Amino acid sequence: MRPCLVLAAALAAAVPAHAARAVYDFNPGWKLAVGDPAGAERPGFDDGPWRAVSLPNAWNEDDAFRKDIGDLSTGVAWYRKHFRLPALRSGQKVFLEFEGARQAAEVFVNGRAVALHENGINAFGVEIAGALVAGDNVVAVRTDNRWDYRERATGQRFQWNDRNFYANYGGLPKNVRLHVTGPVYQTLPLYASLGTTGVYVYARDFDIPHGRATITAESQVRNDSARSYRVAYDVELRDRDGRRVAHFGAPARAVAPGTTVTLRAGAPVAGLHFWSWGYGYLYDVVTTLKVDGRPLDTVTTRTGFRKTTFGNGMIALNDRVFQVHGYAQRTTNEWPAVGSAVPAWLSDYGNGLALESNANLIRWMHVTPWKQDVESLDRLGLMEAMPAGDSEGDVKDRRWDQRLEAMRDAIVYNRNNPSIVFYESGNKGVSADHMRAMKALRDTYDPHGGRAAGSREMLSRDLRQVAEYGGEMLYINKSAGMPVWAMEYARDEALRKYWDELSPPFHKDGDGPPHKGQDASAYNRNQDSFAVEDVLRWYDYWRERPGTGTRVSGGGVNIVFSDSNTHHRGAENYRRSGEVDAMRIPKDAWYAHQVMWDGWVDVEHPRAHIVGHWNYPAGTVKPVIVVSSADSVRLFLNGKDVGAARQRARFLFTFDGVAWAPGELKAVGYDAHGNEVCADVLATAGAPAALRLTPIVSPQGLRADGADMALVQVEVVDAAGRRQPLAGDTVDFDVEGPAEWRGGIAQGPDNHILARALPVEAGVNRVLLRTTQQAGRIVVRARAQGLAPAELALDSAPVAVRDGLAPLPPTPPARLDRGPTPPTPSFTVSRVAVPVAAVDAPDGNLSFDDDETTAWTSRPGAASEITYTLARPARLSEVVLKLTGWRERSYPLKIYVDGREAWSGLTPTSLGYVTLPLAPVQGRTVRIVLAGRAEEGGGMRLTEVANQANTATGTAGVPAAALSIVEAEFYERP
């Protein structure tokens, strides 16, 4: 077949059979200029000297990870594109859909201003048929990403356009589509710019065990013709293999000219695969408008079906309770030298690593994620929390209206994406009235999506009457009602390059400059202490998991998943809190999470991971740390048992004083009955011998569209092909063929951004290549002094582009690794809460009211003690307390049960609750006595950039001589 016929056939495939709608990829073939040249909106403007780019593309991408977030380049940049459309029939509509722009975008078509979008978050669109001409057309977009950009109509800045949190990759760093429809059509879900809501698909009446639910589709339909039509509504449900599994519809109804109506149809469907954690099962819902049996307009909506419930302090997916464990990730989800503008498969690869660490939820931070990441989590089976737009604080007046508008538009655009289970109203608590307003948006535009509306914090009794979830960002919260989970815990930072103090480059753990005049050792960790810290922090949440009482922790998300070009406290100019580095190479902490999180609540699949490597000088004696979910762990060096471990925080096993010897270090985990259930092995690598290159590309192949990328991993290996973990060799790269070098990142000048020579760190690094619009063979060569070189070849396939239009790219495959939701319980009850019937102190009820914003405090002059009478006699095994000043204050306490001393000592500091074990003792009254002054200092240091009030623990005005209890709980064994 001749090339022109192949191209025409590819573009024709963008038009659904028998329907008058076409959807094109509008990403290829743009021109970019930084600056504000006069007349750039005019069709005849000479853009010949401008740089050719394909979208998505941030004009300041070279700055990503080279510059501190506050120094990222800002200003005006223009994008222009020439295109031609096939001949339009009378009344046809043409829409441009932008997935977003940063910060503001003014759109011109053939010199006519057609749209202005300013909030830097949401998708927007414009109907352009009236501005088109026969032949060549030009769309020009003027973007402005200044930090101090102000809304034109009001002069108001946008709160979330923030130098700390929202990395500023300017221009058009998201996808663009072009839609052609007939005059009677299903609208697009672009509320802000078009005032339309599109298609809405949802499920109700779930019967999870039998795979049944009622599926409903709604389409907003617009008649822009001059006559009335009787329009029937047809719905077809197709499974992931394209097979029809259900077909239903609604009878024809009149749609008058110039009107907008909603057509709706639903039916019970059996044999459904419910979307679940690690099971991204998606359906295509094909909705067609028909007149006299003839298809008029067809839209395909990809979605999944799942049931959610929120209550009793817990969250359930498909009737199975889960504890949130995942990451608070920057919405930009950025990579070095490209920012956020990556192909869809690379989004899946990076997000998929979070799933492989056994994360079940991503809390996107501050602003709504772009559609590509939302759809990525759909395919992976990763739940997500979707914010509107915030920096860190409730606001009022126009700024609050801006946030409401951002949430409205985000809900309309993303309500068919099953991965979204939380709508976040603020990155800090909001007022009750504001929470009601956000819930009203959810109830108006997504009443059947099974999503909880809440905000960070929202802990008081009054706010919990309105919000549907909440939780602080630093501390452990518990609830018997509204679920609460930690919005961002474990704030420490570590460079992947640093194994431990005994390994090159021999970085002393914590060594680094102060942050804002304060000690910053927690933000300059080595990998070993970083992994340990992550284990200790997660244990606090796991200990209060569902099954441990009436009040439980809903879990928490660790900040952040990948190293981020946002505010930082460590020695580098970017945040290194990630469990993977900026190129998505795992740190030891990634494996630690994989061990601890392999279950919905309780660990279901035991694992073990040995922290670090096994290449040391002779004579080295060191502790070996194993992270394991087994009941016990033994360590073997070359087959010899090295002795018993110290266990703490459930998952940490430390073997002290292990004398290094070359060979195999093996950790074996056992269950309570002594059966081997897991193992991990480290082997000593030999001397560096060679480089090895490994390509990481889309499973559908490399596309020559000017935007696709290849990730290439380089390793230093020994003669046996084992990675040399201490190697730091500088590697020189050479690329031949149709590709653009984007490089990688490493410690050094400008973080080696875009450098053709950069070192491996801990034996490995990665670089990015971007394709051009020319197909062909790409050869990558790597050399390093004293090592055998490496070479690999990649082939980029041609992409059909005609007159600036291309068919939509293929969708990456879904991940179904974890299988459907298990029907078994996700936890075993490990302790039972004994309710309190009465208390002897005035206002003592404040210490067991399930409200962490209240506390009982002993009064001056009165005894610093309190006695609780339980609802029934019980054989108590634990007392759990949240004490005022939990982070920095230790209380000398004595606890008596029916007059007998059951516990005595100094309470540890914590991030919330302390568990005080009792030798099981029978009784009904519990007296807690302060036996001296509370000790101050020595607690956990928490340095916050934006708001030090976030670290408060209620000690203001509470003297050290007072006993002050936020919540008291009493437990017996089941």
Tab-separated table of N, CA and C in Angstrom, residues 48 88 126 196 216 221 227-228 237 243 265 294 313 381 434 441 666 719 751 762 824 829 941 943:
chain	number	residue	atom	x	y	z
A	48	GLY	N	8.856	30.382	11.257
A	48	GLY	CA	9.890	29.493	10.729
A	48	GLY	C	11.074	29.289	11.659
A	88	LEU	N	-15.615	20.155	6.155
A	88	LEU	CA	-16.675	20.066	7.150
A	88	LEU	C	-18.040	20.163	6.480
A	126	VAL	N	-12.591	24.747	23.686
A	126	VAL	CA	-13.226	25.823	22.952
A	126	VAL	C	-13.757	25.269	21.629
A	196	THR	N	-20.371	22.560	29.802
A	196	THR	CA	-20.963	21.261	29.500
A	196	THR	C	-20.360	20.176	30.388
A	216	THR	N	-25.533	2.449	34.817
A	216	THR	CA	-26.289	3.557	34.225
A	216	THR	C	-25.340	4.477	33.473
A	221	VAL	N	-26.747	16.046	26.038
A	221	VAL	CA	-26.879	16.115	24.580
A	221	VAL	C	-27.288	17.532	24.191
A	227	ARG	N	-33.314	22.402	13.597
A	227	ARG	CA	-34.544	21.635	13.626
A	227	ARG	C	-34.558	20.708	14.837
A	228	SER	N	-35.738	20.230	15.155
A	228	SER	CA	-35.913	19.297	16.258
A	228	SER	C	-35.664	17.872	15.780
A	237	LEU	N	-21.987	-2.048	26.600
A	237	LEU	CA	-20.904	-2.273	27.552
A	237	LEU	C	-19.997	-3.353	26.993
A	243	ARG	N	-15.458	-7.524	23.908
A	243	ARG	CA	-16.700	-8.287	23.773
A	243	ARG	C	-17.864	-7.537	24.409
A	265	ALA	N	-29.911	5.876	30.489
A	265	ALA	CA	-30.373	4.495	30.381
A	265	ALA	C	-29.574	3.636	31.343
A	294	ARG	N	-30.571	5.464	12.847
A	294	ARG	CA	-29.264	5.784	12.254
A	294	ARG	C	-28.354	6.407	13.314
A	313	GLY	N	-14.765	4.350	61.236
A	313	GLY	CA	-13.324	4.560	61.206
A	313	GLY	C	-12.611	3.837	60.087
A	381	GLY	N	-4.907	0.034	38.899
A	381	GLY	CA	-5.631	-0.384	40.084
A	381	GLY	C	-5.085	0.276	41.330
A	434	HIS	N	-17.548	25.796	54.130
A	434	HIS	CA	-16.792	25.464	52.928
A	434	HIS	C	-16.870	23.978	52.618
A	441	LEU	N	-20.996	20.290	45.531
A	441	LEU	CA	-20.467	20.071	44.186
A	441	LEU	C	-20.467	18.575	43.867
A	666	LYS	N	22.131	-14.420	53.655
A	666	LYS	CA	20.745	-14.827	53.413
A	666	LYS	C	19.921	-14.642	54.677
A	719	ALA	N	32.358	-9.474	36.451
A	719	ALA	CA	32.545	-10.436	35.355
A	719	ALA	C	31.389	-11.415	35.254
A	751	ASN	N	23.453	19.174	38.884
A	751	ASN	CA	22.885	17.819	39.006
A	751	ASN	C	23.044	17.009	37.719
A	762	ALA	N	25.773	4.162	43.329
A	762	ALA	CA	25.510	2.832	43.861
A	762	ALA	C	25.400	1.810	42.725
A	824	THR	N	-12.303	-12.898	51.383
A	824	THR	CA	-12.010	-13.192	52.785
A	824	THR	C	-11.817	-11.906	53.587
A	829	VAL	N	-9.158	-9.736	64.340
A	829	VAL	CA	-9.282	-8.886	65.526
A	829	VAL	C	-8.199	-9.283	66.527
A	941	ARG	N	11.977	16.109	66.199
A	941	ARG	CA	12.013	17.440	65.595
A	941	ARG	C	11.291	17.400	64.255
A	943	THR	N	10.585	20.106	61.175
A	943	THR	CA	10.766	21.437	60.608
A	943	THR	C	9.821	21.592	59.436
